[in-house]
Amino acid sequence: MTQDNVDQEHTEEMRELQERLRALEEREARRKRSGVAGGALRGLGGLIPGLDTILEGLEESDAFQERLAAINKRVDTELREAPLKEVARDGEPGLQRRSSISARTLAPDRRSSSIPGGVRKGAERPQQKEPSADVFDEGDHLLIIAELPGVEEKDIEIKVRGDKLTLSAQAPGREYLKEVALPCPVEAAAQTSYRNGILQIELTKRER
């Protein structure tokens, strides 16, 4: 294969990569626009097998996004008006019970329990996922691009040992773990950037 062919293949790979990154950034932007309702649905998706995949498909629908926007607007309105309704009914501001969260069971003759944060004790952990990751040889360094939607940069942990890279991240409703085999040994220090669910890692090749 000639050098021109190699350069052409590399250019095509980078073009495909840029298109893929753009699509992922758009998808992550839609996730952020979905607000409280979308976050609640994604949390359920992490607990119920298969639901997360269905929700990802629905997020592509404009009608679904409009419905989420309407729900978010209604939630915001009710949160703003709820304290006013309490004062009008009880006749005194600052009632302590307004700040508590009560969870009731459907079964009769059972006492309700106050649950801080609305999280059930003993709730199952989200299903661990293996994110997709691509490795590109850039001459003196390797470029690794991984998809980690739904987490913050502070939630991501990177470990490098010889020719193996381990990625892990954990956030509410999300848990990722990925081991990436590298084509050559690299230095332990890494340069990273994270934006819209896309993690980019640059690793300098170790001199032999």
Short mmCIF file of C-alpha atoms in Angstrom, two decimals:
data_model
loop_
_atom_site.label_atom_id
_atom_site.label_comp_id
_atom_site.label_asym_id
_atom_site.label_seq_id
_atom_site.Cartn_x
_atom_site.Cartn_y
_atom_site.Cartn_z
CA MET A 1 0.00 0.00 0.00
CA THR A 2 1.41 3.38 -0.99
CA GLN A 3 1.82 6.31 1.38
CA ASP A 4 -0.94 8.19 -0.47
CA ASN A 5 -3.38 5.35 0.20
CA VAL A 6 -2.40 5.28 3.86
CA ASP A 7 -2.92 9.04 4.17
CA GLN A 8 -6.28 8.78 2.42
CA GLU A 9 -7.48 6.03 4.76
CA HIS A 10 -6.37 8.05 7.76
CA THR A 11 -8.23 11.11 6.47
CA GLU A 12 -11.41 9.08 5.95
CA GLU A 13 -11.15 7.61 9.45
CA MET A 14 -10.79 11.07 10.99
CA ARG A 15 -13.76 12.36 8.96
CA GLU A 16 -15.94 9.47 10.15
CA LEU A 17 -14.76 10.09 13.70
CA GLN A 18 -15.69 13.77 13.52
CA GLU A 19 -19.17 12.91 12.24
CA ARG A 20 -19.61 10.39 15.01
CA LEU A 21 -18.50 12.90 17.65
CA ARG A 22 -20.92 15.50 16.28
CA ALA A 23 -23.81 13.03 16.46
CA LEU A 24 -22.91 12.05 20.02
CA GLU A 25 -22.66 15.67 21.12
CA GLU A 26 -26.10 16.39 19.66
CA ARG A 27 -27.55 13.38 21.47
CA GLU A 28 -26.02 14.46 24.78
CA ALA A 29 -27.34 18.00 24.27
CA ARG A 30 -30.85 16.54 23.86
CA ARG A 31 -30.39 14.62 27.10
CA LYS A 32 -29.59 17.85 28.94
CA ARG A 33 -32.62 19.62 27.46
CA SER A 34 -34.91 16.86 28.73
CA GLY A 35 -34.65 18.31 32.26
CA VAL A 36 -36.16 16.77 35.41
CA ALA A 37 -38.53 14.39 33.60
CA GLY A 38 -35.81 13.06 31.32
CA GLY A 39 -33.44 12.57 34.26
CA ALA A 40 -36.07 10.57 36.14
CA LEU A 41 -36.67 8.34 33.12
CA ARG A 42 -32.95 7.75 32.63
CA GLY A 43 -32.65 6.81 36.30
CA LEU A 44 -35.33 4.16 35.80
CA GLY A 45 -33.56 3.04 32.63
CA GLY A 46 -30.48 2.21 34.68
CA LEU A 47 -32.55 -0.02 37.00
CA ILE A 48 -34.79 -1.80 34.49
CA PRO A 49 -32.94 -3.93 31.88
CA GLY A 50 -33.79 -2.92 28.33
CA LEU A 51 -35.61 0.31 29.23
CA ASP A 52 -32.49 2.44 28.76
CA THR A 53 -32.21 1.31 25.13
CA ILE A 54 -35.87 2.16 24.49
CA LEU A 55 -35.44 5.62 26.01
CA GLU A 56 -32.39 6.32 23.85
CA GLY A 57 -34.51 5.63 20.78
CA LEU A 58 -37.35 7.83 22.02
CA GLU A 59 -34.96 10.73 22.62
CA GLU A 60 -34.59 11.03 18.86
CA SER A 61 -38.31 11.87 18.58
CA ASP A 62 -39.30 15.55 18.51
CA ALA A 63 -42.74 14.66 19.87
CA PHE A 64 -41.14 12.90 22.85
CA GLN A 65 -38.94 15.94 23.56
CA GLU A 66 -41.98 18.24 23.39
CA ARG A 67 -43.81 16.01 25.86
CA LEU A 68 -40.84 16.09 28.26
CA ALA A 69 -40.67 19.88 27.97
CA ALA A 70 -44.37 20.12 28.88
CA ILE A 71 -43.87 17.86 31.91
CA ASN A 72 -40.84 19.88 33.06
CA LYS A 73 -42.84 23.11 32.77
CA ARG A 74 -45.67 21.64 34.81
CA VAL A 75 -43.26 20.38 37.50
CA ASP A 76 -41.60 23.80 37.76
CA THR A 77 -45.00 25.50 38.06
CA GLU A 78 -46.20 23.12 40.79
CA LEU A 79 -42.96 23.51 42.74
CA ARG A 80 -43.32 27.29 42.69
CA GLU A 81 -47.00 27.25 43.64
CA ALA A 82 -46.87 24.48 46.26
CA PRO A 83 -45.64 26.68 49.19
CA LEU A 84 -48.36 29.27 48.45
CA LYS A 85 -51.06 26.60 48.56
CA GLU A 86 -49.77 25.33 51.91
CA VAL A 87 -49.87 28.82 53.46
CA ALA A 88 -53.39 29.45 52.14
CA ARG A 89 -54.64 26.17 53.57
CA ASP A 90 -52.91 26.16 56.93
CA GLY A 91 -52.78 29.88 57.57
CA GLU A 92 -49.15 29.97 58.73
CA PRO A 93 -45.86 30.00 56.79
CA GLY A 94 -42.90 27.74 57.36
CA LEU A 95 -44.72 24.54 58.26
CA GLN A 96 -42.19 21.81 58.93
CA ARG A 97 -44.13 19.13 57.10
CA ARG A 98 -43.81 20.99 53.81
CA SER A 99 -40.11 20.07 53.64
CA SER A 100 -40.58 16.34 54.28
CA ILE A 101 -40.98 13.65 51.63
CA SER A 102 -43.51 10.97 52.47
CA ALA A 103 -43.56 7.58 50.74
CA ARG A 104 -46.69 5.41 51.07
CA THR A 105 -47.18 1.78 50.14
CA LEU A 106 -50.23 0.48 48.29
CA ALA A 107 -50.90 -2.23 50.87
CA PRO A 108 -53.43 -1.28 53.62
CA ASP A 109 -52.64 -0.95 57.36
CA ARG A 110 -48.99 -0.04 56.79
CA ARG A 111 -47.39 3.10 58.14
CA SER A 112 -45.88 5.61 55.75
CA SER A 113 -42.18 6.30 56.08
CA SER A 114 -40.19 9.48 55.56
CA ILE A 115 -37.34 8.87 53.12
CA PRO A 116 -34.65 11.57 52.76
CA GLY A 117 -34.08 12.38 49.11
CA GLY A 118 -36.86 10.05 48.02
CA VAL A 119 -34.48 7.08 47.57
CA ARG A 120 -35.58 3.66 48.79
CA LYS A 121 -33.21 1.96 51.19
CA GLY A 122 -31.62 -1.05 49.56
CA ALA A 123 -32.37 0.11 45.99
CA GLU A 124 -30.53 -1.85 43.35
CA ARG A 125 -27.39 -0.42 41.81
CA PRO A 126 -27.58 0.56 38.14
CA GLN A 127 -26.53 -2.09 35.66
CA GLN A 128 -22.85 -1.75 34.78
CA LYS A 129 -22.22 -0.94 31.13
CA GLU A 130 -19.15 -1.31 28.94
CA PRO A 131 -18.77 1.93 26.97
CA SER A 132 -17.53 1.91 23.40
CA ALA A 133 -13.95 3.10 22.90
CA ASP A 134 -11.72 3.55 19.83
CA VAL A 135 -7.91 3.72 19.74
CA PHE A 136 -6.06 5.76 17.11
CA ASP A 137 -2.29 5.70 16.50
CA GLU A 138 -1.16 9.31 16.06
CA GLY A 139 2.58 8.66 15.67
CA ASP A 140 4.20 9.65 18.96
CA HIS A 141 1.02 9.17 20.97
CA LEU A 142 -2.26 7.25 21.09
CA LEU A 143 -5.68 8.90 20.98
CA ILE A 144 -8.51 7.08 22.76
CA ILE A 145 -12.09 8.26 22.33
CA ALA A 146 -14.78 6.79 24.58
CA GLU A 147 -18.52 7.42 24.96
CA LEU A 148 -19.54 8.07 28.58
CA PRO A 149 -22.90 9.88 28.47
CA GLY A 150 -24.73 10.92 31.60
CA VAL A 151 -21.73 11.46 33.91
CA GLU A 152 -19.60 14.41 34.97
CA GLU A 153 -15.87 14.69 34.35
CA LYS A 154 -15.21 14.38 38.09
CA ASP A 155 -16.96 10.98 38.07
CA ILE A 156 -14.48 9.48 35.57
CA GLU A 157 -11.44 7.49 36.71
CA ILE A 158 -8.58 6.56 34.35
CA LYS A 159 -5.86 4.00 35.13
CA VAL A 160 -2.93 3.17 32.85
CA ARG A 161 -0.69 0.16 33.37
CA GLY A 162 1.75 -0.73 30.64
CA ASP A 163 -0.32 -1.49 27.56
CA LYS A 164 -3.71 -1.53 29.30
CA LEU A 165 -6.12 1.33 29.98
CA THR A 166 -9.00 1.03 32.44
CA LEU A 167 -11.93 3.47 32.36
CA SER A 168 -14.56 3.62 35.07
CA ALA A 169 -17.31 6.08 35.98
CA GLN A 170 -20.24 6.10 38.37
CA ALA A 171 -23.11 8.57 38.69
CA PRO A 172 -26.80 8.35 39.67
CA GLY A 173 -28.35 5.79 37.32
CA ARG A 174 -25.06 5.24 35.46
CA GLU A 175 -22.08 2.94 35.95
CA TYR A 176 -19.37 2.25 33.37
CA LEU A 177 -16.32 -0.02 33.26
CA LYS A 178 -14.06 -0.63 30.27
CA GLU A 179 -10.61 -2.19 29.79
CA VAL A 180 -8.85 -1.13 26.60
CA ALA A 181 -5.90 -3.08 25.20
CA LEU A 182 -3.33 -0.66 23.78
CA PRO A 183 -1.11 -1.50 20.79
CA CYS A 184 2.04 -0.48 22.68
CA PRO A 185 3.24 0.52 26.16
CA VAL A 186 2.53 4.14 27.11
CA GLU A 187 3.45 6.59 29.82
CA ALA A 188 1.17 6.70 32.85
CA ALA A 189 0.45 10.43 32.52
CA ALA A 190 -2.56 11.22 30.34
CA GLN A 191 -4.06 14.35 28.83
CA THR A 192 -7.85 14.27 28.83
CA SER A 193 -10.82 16.33 27.71
CA TYR A 194 -14.52 15.62 28.29
CA ARG A 195 -17.41 17.30 26.51
CA ASN A 196 -21.03 16.28 25.92
CA GLY A 197 -20.46 12.68 26.96
CA ILE A 198 -17.30 12.22 24.84
CA LEU A 199 -13.99 11.50 26.59
CA GLN A 200 -10.73 12.00 24.68
CA ILE A 201 -7.45 10.70 26.10
CA GLU A 202 -3.95 11.29 24.75
CA LEU A 203 -1.24 8.88 25.90
CA THR A 204 2.42 9.36 25.00
CA LYS A 205 4.12 6.23 23.71
CA ARG A 206 6.86 4.87 25.94
CA GLU A 207 10.32 4.89 24.43
CA ARG A 208 11.75 1.42 23.93
#
